[in-house]
Short mmCIF file of C-alpha atoms and ligand atoms in Angstrom, two decimals:
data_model
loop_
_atom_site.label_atom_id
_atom_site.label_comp_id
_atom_site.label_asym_id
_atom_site.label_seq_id
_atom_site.Cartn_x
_atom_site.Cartn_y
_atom_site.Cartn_z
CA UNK A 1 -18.80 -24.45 38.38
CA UNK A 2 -20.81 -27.96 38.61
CA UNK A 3 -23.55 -28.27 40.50
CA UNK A 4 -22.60 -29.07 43.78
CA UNK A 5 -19.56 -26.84 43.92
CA UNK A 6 -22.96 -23.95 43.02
CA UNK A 7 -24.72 -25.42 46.00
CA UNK A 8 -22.16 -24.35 48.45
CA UNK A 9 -20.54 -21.50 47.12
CA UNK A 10 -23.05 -19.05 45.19
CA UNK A 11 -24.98 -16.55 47.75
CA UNK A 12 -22.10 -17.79 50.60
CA UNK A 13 -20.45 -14.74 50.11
CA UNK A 14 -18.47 -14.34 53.65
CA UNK A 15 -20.26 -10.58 55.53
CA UNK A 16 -18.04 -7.80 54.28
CA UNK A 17 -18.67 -6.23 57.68
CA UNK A 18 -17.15 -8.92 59.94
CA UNK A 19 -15.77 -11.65 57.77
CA UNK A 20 -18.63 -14.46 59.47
CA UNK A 21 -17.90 -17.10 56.37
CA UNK A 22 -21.88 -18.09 57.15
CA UNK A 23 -23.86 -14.91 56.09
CA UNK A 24 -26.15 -13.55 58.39
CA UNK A 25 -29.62 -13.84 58.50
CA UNK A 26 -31.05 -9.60 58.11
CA UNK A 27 -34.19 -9.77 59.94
CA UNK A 28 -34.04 -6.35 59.37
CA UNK A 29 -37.34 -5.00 57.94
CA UNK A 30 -36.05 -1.66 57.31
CA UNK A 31 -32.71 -0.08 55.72
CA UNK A 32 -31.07 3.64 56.85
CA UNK A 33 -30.31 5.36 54.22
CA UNK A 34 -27.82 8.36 54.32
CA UNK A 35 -30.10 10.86 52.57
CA UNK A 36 -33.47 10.34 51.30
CA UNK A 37 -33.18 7.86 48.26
CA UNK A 38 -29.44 6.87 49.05
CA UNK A 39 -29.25 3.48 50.21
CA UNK A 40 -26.72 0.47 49.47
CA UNK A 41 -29.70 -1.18 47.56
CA UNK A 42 -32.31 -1.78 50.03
CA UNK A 43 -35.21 0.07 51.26
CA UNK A 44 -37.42 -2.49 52.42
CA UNK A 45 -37.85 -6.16 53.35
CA UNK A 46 -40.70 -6.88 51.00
CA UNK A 47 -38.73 -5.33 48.12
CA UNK A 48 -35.75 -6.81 49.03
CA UNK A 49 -33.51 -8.41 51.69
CA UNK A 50 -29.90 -9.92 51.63
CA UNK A 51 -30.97 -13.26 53.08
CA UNK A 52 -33.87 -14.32 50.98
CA UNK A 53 -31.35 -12.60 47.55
CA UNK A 54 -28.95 -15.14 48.48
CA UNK A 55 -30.88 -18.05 48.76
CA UNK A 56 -32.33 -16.62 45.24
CA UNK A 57 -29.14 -16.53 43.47
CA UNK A 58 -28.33 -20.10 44.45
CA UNK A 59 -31.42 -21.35 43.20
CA UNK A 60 -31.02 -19.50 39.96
CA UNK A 61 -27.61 -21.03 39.54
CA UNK A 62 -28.72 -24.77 40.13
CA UNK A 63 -31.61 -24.60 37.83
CA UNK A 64 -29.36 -23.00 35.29
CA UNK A 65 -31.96 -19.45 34.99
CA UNK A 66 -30.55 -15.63 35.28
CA UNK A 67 -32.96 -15.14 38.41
CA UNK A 68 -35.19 -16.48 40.38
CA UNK A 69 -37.74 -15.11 43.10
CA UNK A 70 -38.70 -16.59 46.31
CA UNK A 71 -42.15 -17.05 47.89
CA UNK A 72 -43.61 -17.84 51.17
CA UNK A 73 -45.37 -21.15 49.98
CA UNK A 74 -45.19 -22.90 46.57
CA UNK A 75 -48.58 -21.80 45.69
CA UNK A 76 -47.23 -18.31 46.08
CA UNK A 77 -44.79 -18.68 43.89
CA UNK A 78 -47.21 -20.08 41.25
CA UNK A 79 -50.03 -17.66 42.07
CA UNK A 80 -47.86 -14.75 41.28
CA UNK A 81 -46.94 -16.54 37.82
CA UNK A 82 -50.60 -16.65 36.91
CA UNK A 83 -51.21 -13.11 38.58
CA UNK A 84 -48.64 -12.27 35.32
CA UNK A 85 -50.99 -12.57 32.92
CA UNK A 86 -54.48 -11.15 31.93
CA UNK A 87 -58.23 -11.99 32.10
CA UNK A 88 -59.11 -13.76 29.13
CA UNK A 89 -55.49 -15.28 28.67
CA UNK A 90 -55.58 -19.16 28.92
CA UNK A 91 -53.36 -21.68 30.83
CA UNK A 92 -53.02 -25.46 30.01
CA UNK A 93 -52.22 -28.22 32.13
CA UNK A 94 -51.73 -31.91 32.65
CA UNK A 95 -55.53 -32.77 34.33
CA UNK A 96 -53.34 -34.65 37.59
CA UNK A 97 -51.25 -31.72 39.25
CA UNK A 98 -50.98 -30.91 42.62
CA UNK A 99 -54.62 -30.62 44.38
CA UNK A 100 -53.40 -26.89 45.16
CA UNK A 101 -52.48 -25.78 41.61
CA UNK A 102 -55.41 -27.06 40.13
CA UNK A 103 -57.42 -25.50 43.16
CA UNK A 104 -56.22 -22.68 42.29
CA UNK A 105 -56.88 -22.39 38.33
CA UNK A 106 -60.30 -23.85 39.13
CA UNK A 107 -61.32 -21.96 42.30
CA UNK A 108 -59.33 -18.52 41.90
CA UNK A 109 -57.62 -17.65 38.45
CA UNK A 110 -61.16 -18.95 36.89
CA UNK A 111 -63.31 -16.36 38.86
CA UNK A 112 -60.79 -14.02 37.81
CA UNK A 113 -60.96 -14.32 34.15
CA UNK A 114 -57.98 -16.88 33.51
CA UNK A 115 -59.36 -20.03 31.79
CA UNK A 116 -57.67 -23.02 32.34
CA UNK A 117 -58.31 -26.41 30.15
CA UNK A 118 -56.47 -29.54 31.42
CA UNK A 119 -55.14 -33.08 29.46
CA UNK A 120 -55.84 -36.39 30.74
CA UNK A 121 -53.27 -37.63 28.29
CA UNK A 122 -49.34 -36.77 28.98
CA UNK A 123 -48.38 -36.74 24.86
CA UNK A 124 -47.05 -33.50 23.47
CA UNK A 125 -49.73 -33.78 21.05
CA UNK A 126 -52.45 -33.78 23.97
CA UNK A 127 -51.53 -30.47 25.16
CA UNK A 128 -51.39 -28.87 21.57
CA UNK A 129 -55.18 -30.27 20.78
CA UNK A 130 -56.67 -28.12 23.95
CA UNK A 131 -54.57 -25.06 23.18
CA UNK A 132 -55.67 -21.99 22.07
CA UNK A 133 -54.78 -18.82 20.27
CA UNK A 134 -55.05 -17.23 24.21
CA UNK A 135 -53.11 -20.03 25.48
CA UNK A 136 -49.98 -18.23 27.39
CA UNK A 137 -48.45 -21.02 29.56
CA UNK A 138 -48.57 -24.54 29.27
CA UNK A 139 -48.28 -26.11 33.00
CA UNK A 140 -46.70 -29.00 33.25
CA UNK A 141 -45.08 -31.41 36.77
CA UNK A 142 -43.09 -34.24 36.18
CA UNK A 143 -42.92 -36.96 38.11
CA UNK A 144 -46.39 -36.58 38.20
CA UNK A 145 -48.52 -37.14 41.71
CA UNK A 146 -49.06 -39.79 43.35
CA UNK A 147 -48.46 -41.85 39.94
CA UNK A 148 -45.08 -40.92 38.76
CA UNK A 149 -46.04 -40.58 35.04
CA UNK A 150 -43.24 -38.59 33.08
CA UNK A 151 -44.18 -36.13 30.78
CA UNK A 152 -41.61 -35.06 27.81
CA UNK A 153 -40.35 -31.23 28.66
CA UNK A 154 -38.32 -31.26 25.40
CA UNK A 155 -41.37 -31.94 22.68
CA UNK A 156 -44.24 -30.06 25.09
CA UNK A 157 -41.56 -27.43 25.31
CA UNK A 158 -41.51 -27.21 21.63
CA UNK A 159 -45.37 -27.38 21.60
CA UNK A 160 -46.13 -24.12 23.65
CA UNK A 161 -43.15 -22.10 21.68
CA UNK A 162 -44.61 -23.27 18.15
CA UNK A 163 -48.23 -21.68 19.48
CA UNK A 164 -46.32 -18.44 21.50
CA UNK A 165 -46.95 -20.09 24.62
CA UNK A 166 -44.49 -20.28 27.29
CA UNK A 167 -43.73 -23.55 29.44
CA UNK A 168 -43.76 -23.49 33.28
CA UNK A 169 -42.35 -26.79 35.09
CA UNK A 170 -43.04 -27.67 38.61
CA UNK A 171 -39.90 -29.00 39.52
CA UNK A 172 -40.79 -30.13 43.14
CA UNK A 173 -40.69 -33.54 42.33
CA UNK A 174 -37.28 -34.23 40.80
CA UNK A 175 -35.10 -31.19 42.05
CA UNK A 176 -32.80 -29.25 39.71
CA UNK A 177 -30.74 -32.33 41.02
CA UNK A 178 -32.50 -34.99 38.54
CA UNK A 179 -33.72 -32.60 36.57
CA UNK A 180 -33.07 -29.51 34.53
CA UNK A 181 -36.07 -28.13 32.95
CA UNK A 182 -34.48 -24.88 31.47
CA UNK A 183 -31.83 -27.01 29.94
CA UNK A 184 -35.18 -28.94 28.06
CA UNK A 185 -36.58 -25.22 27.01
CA UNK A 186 -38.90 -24.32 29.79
CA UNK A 187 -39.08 -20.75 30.63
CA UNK A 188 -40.50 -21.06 33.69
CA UNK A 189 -39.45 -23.41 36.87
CA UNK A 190 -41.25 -23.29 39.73
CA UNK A 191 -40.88 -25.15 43.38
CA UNK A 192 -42.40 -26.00 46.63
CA UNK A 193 -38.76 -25.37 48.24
CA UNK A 194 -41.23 -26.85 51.16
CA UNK A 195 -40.27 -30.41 49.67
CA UNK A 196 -36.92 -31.47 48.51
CA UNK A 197 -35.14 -28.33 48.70
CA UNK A 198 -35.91 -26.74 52.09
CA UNK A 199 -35.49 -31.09 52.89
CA UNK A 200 -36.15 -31.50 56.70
CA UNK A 201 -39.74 -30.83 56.92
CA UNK A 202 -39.41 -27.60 58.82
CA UNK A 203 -40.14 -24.54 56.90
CA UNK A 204 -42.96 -24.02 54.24
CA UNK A 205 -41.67 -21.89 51.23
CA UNK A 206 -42.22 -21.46 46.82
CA UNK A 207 -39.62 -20.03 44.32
CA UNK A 208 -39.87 -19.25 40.42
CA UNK A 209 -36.78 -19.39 38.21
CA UNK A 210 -37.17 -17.51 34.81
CA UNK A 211 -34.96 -19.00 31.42
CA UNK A 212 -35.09 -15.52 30.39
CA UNK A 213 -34.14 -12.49 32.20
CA UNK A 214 -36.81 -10.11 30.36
CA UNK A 215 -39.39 -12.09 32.47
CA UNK A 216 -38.12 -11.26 35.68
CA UNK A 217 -39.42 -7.82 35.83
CA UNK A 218 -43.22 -8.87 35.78
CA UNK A 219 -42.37 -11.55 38.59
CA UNK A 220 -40.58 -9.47 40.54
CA UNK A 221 -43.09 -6.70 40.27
CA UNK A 222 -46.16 -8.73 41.44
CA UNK A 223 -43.69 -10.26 44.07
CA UNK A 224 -43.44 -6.62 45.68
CA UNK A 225 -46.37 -5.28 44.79
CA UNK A 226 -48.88 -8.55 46.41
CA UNK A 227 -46.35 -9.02 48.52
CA UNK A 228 -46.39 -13.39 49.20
CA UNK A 229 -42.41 -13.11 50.42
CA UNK A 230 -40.28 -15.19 52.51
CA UNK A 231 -38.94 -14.12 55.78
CA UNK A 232 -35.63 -14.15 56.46
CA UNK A 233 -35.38 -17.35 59.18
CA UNK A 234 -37.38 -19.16 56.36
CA UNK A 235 -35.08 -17.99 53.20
CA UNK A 236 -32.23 -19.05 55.74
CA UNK A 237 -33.70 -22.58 56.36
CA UNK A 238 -34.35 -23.28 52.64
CA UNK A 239 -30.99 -22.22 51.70
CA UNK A 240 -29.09 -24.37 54.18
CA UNK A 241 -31.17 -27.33 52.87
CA UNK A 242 -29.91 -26.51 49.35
CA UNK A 243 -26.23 -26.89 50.80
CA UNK A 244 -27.15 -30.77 51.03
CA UNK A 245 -29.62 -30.87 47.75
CA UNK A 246 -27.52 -33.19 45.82
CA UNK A 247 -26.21 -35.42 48.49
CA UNK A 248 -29.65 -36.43 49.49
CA UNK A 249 -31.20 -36.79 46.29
CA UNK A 250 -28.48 -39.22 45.18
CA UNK A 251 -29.23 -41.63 49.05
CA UNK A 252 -33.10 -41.21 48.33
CA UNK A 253 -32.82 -42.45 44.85
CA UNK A 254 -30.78 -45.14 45.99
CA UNK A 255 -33.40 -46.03 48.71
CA UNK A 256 -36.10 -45.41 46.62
CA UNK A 257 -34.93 -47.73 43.69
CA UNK A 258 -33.90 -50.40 46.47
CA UNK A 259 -37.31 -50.09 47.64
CA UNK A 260 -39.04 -49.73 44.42
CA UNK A 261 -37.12 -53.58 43.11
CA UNK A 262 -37.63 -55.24 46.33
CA UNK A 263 -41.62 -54.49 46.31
CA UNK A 264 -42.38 -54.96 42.92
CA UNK A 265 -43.38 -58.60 42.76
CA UNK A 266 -44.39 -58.62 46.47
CA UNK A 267 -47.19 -61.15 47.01
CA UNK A 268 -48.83 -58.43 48.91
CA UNK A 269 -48.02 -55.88 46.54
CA UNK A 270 -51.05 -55.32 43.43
CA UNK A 271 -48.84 -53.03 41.03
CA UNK A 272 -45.64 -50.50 42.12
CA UNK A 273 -45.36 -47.75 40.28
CA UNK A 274 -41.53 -45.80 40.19
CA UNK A 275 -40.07 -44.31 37.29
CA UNK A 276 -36.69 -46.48 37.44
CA UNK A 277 -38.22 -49.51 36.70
CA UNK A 278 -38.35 -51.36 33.66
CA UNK A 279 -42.31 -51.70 34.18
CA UNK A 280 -42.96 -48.34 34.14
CA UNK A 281 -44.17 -46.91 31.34
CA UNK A 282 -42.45 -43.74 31.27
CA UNK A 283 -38.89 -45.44 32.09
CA UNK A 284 -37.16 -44.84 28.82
CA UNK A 285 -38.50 -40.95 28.86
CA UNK A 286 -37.25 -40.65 32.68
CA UNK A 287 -34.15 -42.28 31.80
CA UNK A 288 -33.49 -39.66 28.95
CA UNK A 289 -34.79 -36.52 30.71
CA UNK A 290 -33.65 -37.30 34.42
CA UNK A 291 -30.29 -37.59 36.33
CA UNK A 292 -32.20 -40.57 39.01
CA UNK A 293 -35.76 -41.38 39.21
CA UNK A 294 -36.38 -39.36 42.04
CA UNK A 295 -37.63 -40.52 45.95
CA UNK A 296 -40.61 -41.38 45.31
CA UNK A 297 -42.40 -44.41 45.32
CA UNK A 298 -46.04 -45.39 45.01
CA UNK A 299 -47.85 -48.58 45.31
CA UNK A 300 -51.34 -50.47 45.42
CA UNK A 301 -52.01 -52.57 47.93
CA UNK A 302 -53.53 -55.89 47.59
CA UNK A 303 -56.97 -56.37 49.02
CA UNK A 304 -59.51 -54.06 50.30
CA UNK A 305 -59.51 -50.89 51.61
CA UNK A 306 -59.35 -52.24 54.98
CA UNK A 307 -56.46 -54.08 54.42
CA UNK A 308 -53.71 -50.33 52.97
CA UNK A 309 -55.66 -48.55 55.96
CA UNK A 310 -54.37 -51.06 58.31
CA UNK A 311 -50.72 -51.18 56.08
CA UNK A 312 -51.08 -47.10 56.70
CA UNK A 313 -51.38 -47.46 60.48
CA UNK A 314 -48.73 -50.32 60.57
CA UNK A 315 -45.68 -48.69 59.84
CA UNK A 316 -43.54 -47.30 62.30
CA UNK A 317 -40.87 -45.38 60.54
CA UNK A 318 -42.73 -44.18 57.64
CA UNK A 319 -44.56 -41.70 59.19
CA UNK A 320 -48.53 -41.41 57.78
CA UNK A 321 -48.57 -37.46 56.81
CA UNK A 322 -49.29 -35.08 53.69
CA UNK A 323 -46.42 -33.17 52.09
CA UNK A 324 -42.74 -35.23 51.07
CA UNK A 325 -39.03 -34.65 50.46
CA UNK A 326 -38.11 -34.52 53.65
CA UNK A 327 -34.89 -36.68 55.01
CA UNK A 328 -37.28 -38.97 57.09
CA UNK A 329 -40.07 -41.18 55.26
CA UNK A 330 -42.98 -40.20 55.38
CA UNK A 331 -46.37 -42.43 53.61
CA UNK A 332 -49.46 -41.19 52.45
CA UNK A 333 -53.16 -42.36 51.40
CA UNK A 334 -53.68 -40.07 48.80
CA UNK A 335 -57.35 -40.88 48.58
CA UNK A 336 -58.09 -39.91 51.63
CA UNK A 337 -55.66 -37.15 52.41
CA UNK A 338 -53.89 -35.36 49.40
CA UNK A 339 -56.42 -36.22 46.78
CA UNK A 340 -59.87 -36.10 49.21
CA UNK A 341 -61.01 -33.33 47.33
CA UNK A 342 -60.90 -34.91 44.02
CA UNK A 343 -64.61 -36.94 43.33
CA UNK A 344 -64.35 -40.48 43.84
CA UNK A 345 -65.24 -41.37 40.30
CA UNK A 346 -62.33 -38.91 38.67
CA UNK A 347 -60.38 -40.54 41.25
CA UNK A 348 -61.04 -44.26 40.49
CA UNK A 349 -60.63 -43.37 36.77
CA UNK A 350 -56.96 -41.78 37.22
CA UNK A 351 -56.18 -45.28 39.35
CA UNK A 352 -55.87 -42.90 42.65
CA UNK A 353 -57.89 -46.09 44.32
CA UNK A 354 -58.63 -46.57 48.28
CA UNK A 355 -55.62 -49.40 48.06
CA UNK A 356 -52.74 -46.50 46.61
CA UNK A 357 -50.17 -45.34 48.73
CA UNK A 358 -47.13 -42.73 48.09
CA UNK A 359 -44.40 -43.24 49.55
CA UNK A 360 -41.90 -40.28 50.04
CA UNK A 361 -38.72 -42.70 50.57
CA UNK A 362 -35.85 -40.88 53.25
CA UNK A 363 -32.51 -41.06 53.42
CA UNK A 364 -32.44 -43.61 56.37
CA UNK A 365 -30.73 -46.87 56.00
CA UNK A 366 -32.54 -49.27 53.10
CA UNK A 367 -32.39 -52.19 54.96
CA UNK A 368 -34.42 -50.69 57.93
CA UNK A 369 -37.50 -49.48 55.47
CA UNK A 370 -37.71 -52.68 53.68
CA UNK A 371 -38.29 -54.37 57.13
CA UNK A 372 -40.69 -51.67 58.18
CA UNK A 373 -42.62 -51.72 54.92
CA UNK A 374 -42.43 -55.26 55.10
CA UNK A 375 -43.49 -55.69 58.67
CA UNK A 376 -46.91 -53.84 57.86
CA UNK A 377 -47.51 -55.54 54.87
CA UNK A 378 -47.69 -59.11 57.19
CA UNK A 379 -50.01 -57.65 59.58
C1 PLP B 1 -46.43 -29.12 47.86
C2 PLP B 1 -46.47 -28.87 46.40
C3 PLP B 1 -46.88 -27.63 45.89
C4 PLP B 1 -47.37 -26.50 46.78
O1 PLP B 1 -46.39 -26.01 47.59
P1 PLP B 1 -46.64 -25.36 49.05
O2 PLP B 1 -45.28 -25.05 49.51
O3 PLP B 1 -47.36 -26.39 49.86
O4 PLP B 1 -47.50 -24.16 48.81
C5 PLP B 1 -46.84 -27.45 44.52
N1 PLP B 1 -46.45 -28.43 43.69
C6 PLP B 1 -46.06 -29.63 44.14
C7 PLP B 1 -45.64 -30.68 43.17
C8 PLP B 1 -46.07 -29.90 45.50
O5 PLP B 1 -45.70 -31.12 45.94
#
């Protein structure tokens, strides 16, 4: 099956009980069994319920893996991954993840005995310099945020196996859509399903996808046994979103690419950063490793700060909030909002200035965000 014949059909299996062709949703948190320890496979909703196993198995299929488990936030799902290994095992990571990943390493794993180092450089060879003979996983999210680098799965893949390390890929960004990390040699995808996949800005929720079975069983362990699961309105609400995964991506790559060429020279516009552009520097490796460039597009304002605060406050369809992938637009000040809690000097350094904005392009009509964007650019 290809992958949009996957999206609709695996975990859709019509209720054997009444025929409904749309599963249910069990909010059932309990299971009867017919004598103590039979049961039809279910004993609990933490351990296990039909609605969040279906949305599971279609996520498994699309990113290619044998199994996948699903959280209650992204940062469950990649808490639980680092909860897999040991105190005094080390992790290393691209230095510009998500704000809550590296919070995490930083503020929680590190306390707990994981050590964490972190690249400033994307190369391969970047991430084998800072490894070590404790190194376990090698973390890695392409597109990067908010500046869209592209980072090489393939040879960083090849990297962590030659040391015995294992490669985790936060998907988020791209969607097994654009982008199949397994496929590449990861071992480990992992998503926000609050972003892209979920798609309509309603329901928060994480999943982790394993390349090999064998590695399911520690996963699925700590998923019980710490117990960050997804109820079953929530699995239900992520998994209709997947139904519509690849329609959506293709519309916000077109929008996003539309955007992206009619921006780029922009007499208001200082630089534009998107991976399908010629310009960008990682266009060749995006082109190679990804079905579109993805919905998202960031840019640099010309002038002061004063002058992308008022751009911010100027729009009218991109909305100004945190978080992305939904079907409407939505624009965001990274500086201030996603990336406050980096310092200002780190910050500057990584070109996260006061005059960058993200834009997380919809899947409205083009011709009405170009006017929007360009209607609070003139201001
Ligand atoms: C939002 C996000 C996360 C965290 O996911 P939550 O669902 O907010 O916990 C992780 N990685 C990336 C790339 C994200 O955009």
């Amino acid at each position: 099956m290809k992958f949009a014949t996957k999206a609709l059909h695996v975990g859709q299996d019509p209720d054997p009980a009444t025929g409904a062709t749309v599963p249910p949703i069990h909010v059932t948190t309990t299971y009867t069994q017919s004598a103590p320890a039979e049961h039809k496979g279910y004993e609990y909703s933490r351990s296990g319920n039909p609605t969040r196993d279906n949305f599971e198995a279609v996520l498994a299929a699309l990113e290619g893996g044998p199994a996948c488990a699903a959280f209650a936030s992204g940062l469950a799902a990649t808490n639980t991954l680092f909860n897999t290994l040991r105190p005094g095992d080390h992790v290393v990571a691209y230095a510009d993840v998500y704000g809550g990943t590296f919070r995490l390493l930083d503020q929680v794993m590190k306390p707990w005995g994981l050590d964490a180092s972190f690249t400033e450089d994307t190369s391969p060879d970047a991430f084998d310099r800072i490894m070590t003979e404790k190194t376990k996983i090698v973390w890695l999210e392409t597109p990067t945020n908010p500046l869209l680098r592209c980072l090489d799965i393939k040879a960083i893949a090849d990297v962590a196996h030659a040391r015995g390390a294992k490669l985790a890929v936060d998907n988020t960004f791209a969607t097994p859509a654009l982008q199949q990390p397994i496929a590449l040699g990861a071992d480990y995808v992992v998503h926000s399903t609050t972003k892209y996949i979920g798609g309509h800005s309603d329901v928060i929720g994480g999943a982790l996808i394993v390349a090999d079975e064998a590695d399911m069983e520690a996963v699925r362990y700590h998923q019980n046994a710490a117990g960050g699961v997804p109820g079953p309105f929530d699995s239900y609400l992520a998994h209709r979103g997947v139904k519509t995964l690849h329609i959506r991506m293709e519309r916000h790559v077109q929008n996003a690419q539309r955007i992206a060429q009619h921006f780029e020279k922009h007499a208001k516009v200082a630089s534009l950063y998107y991976p399908g552009l010629k310009s960008h520097p990682d266009h060749a490796l995006a082109e190679r490793q990804m079905v579109g460039p993805g919905g998202m597009v960031t840019m640099v304002i010309k002038g002061n700060a004063d002058d992308c605060f008022k751009f911010c406050k100027r729009t009218k369809l991109f909305s100004l909030a945190e978080s992305l992938g939904g079907v409407e637009s939505l624009l965001c000040h990274p500086a201030r909002m996603t990336h406050a809690s980096i310092p200002a000097e780190v910050r500057e350094a990584r070109g996260i200035t006061d005059s960058l904005v993200r834009l997380s392009v919809g899947i409205e009509d083009a011709d009405d965000l170009i006017a929007d964007i360009e209607y609070a650019l003139n201001g």
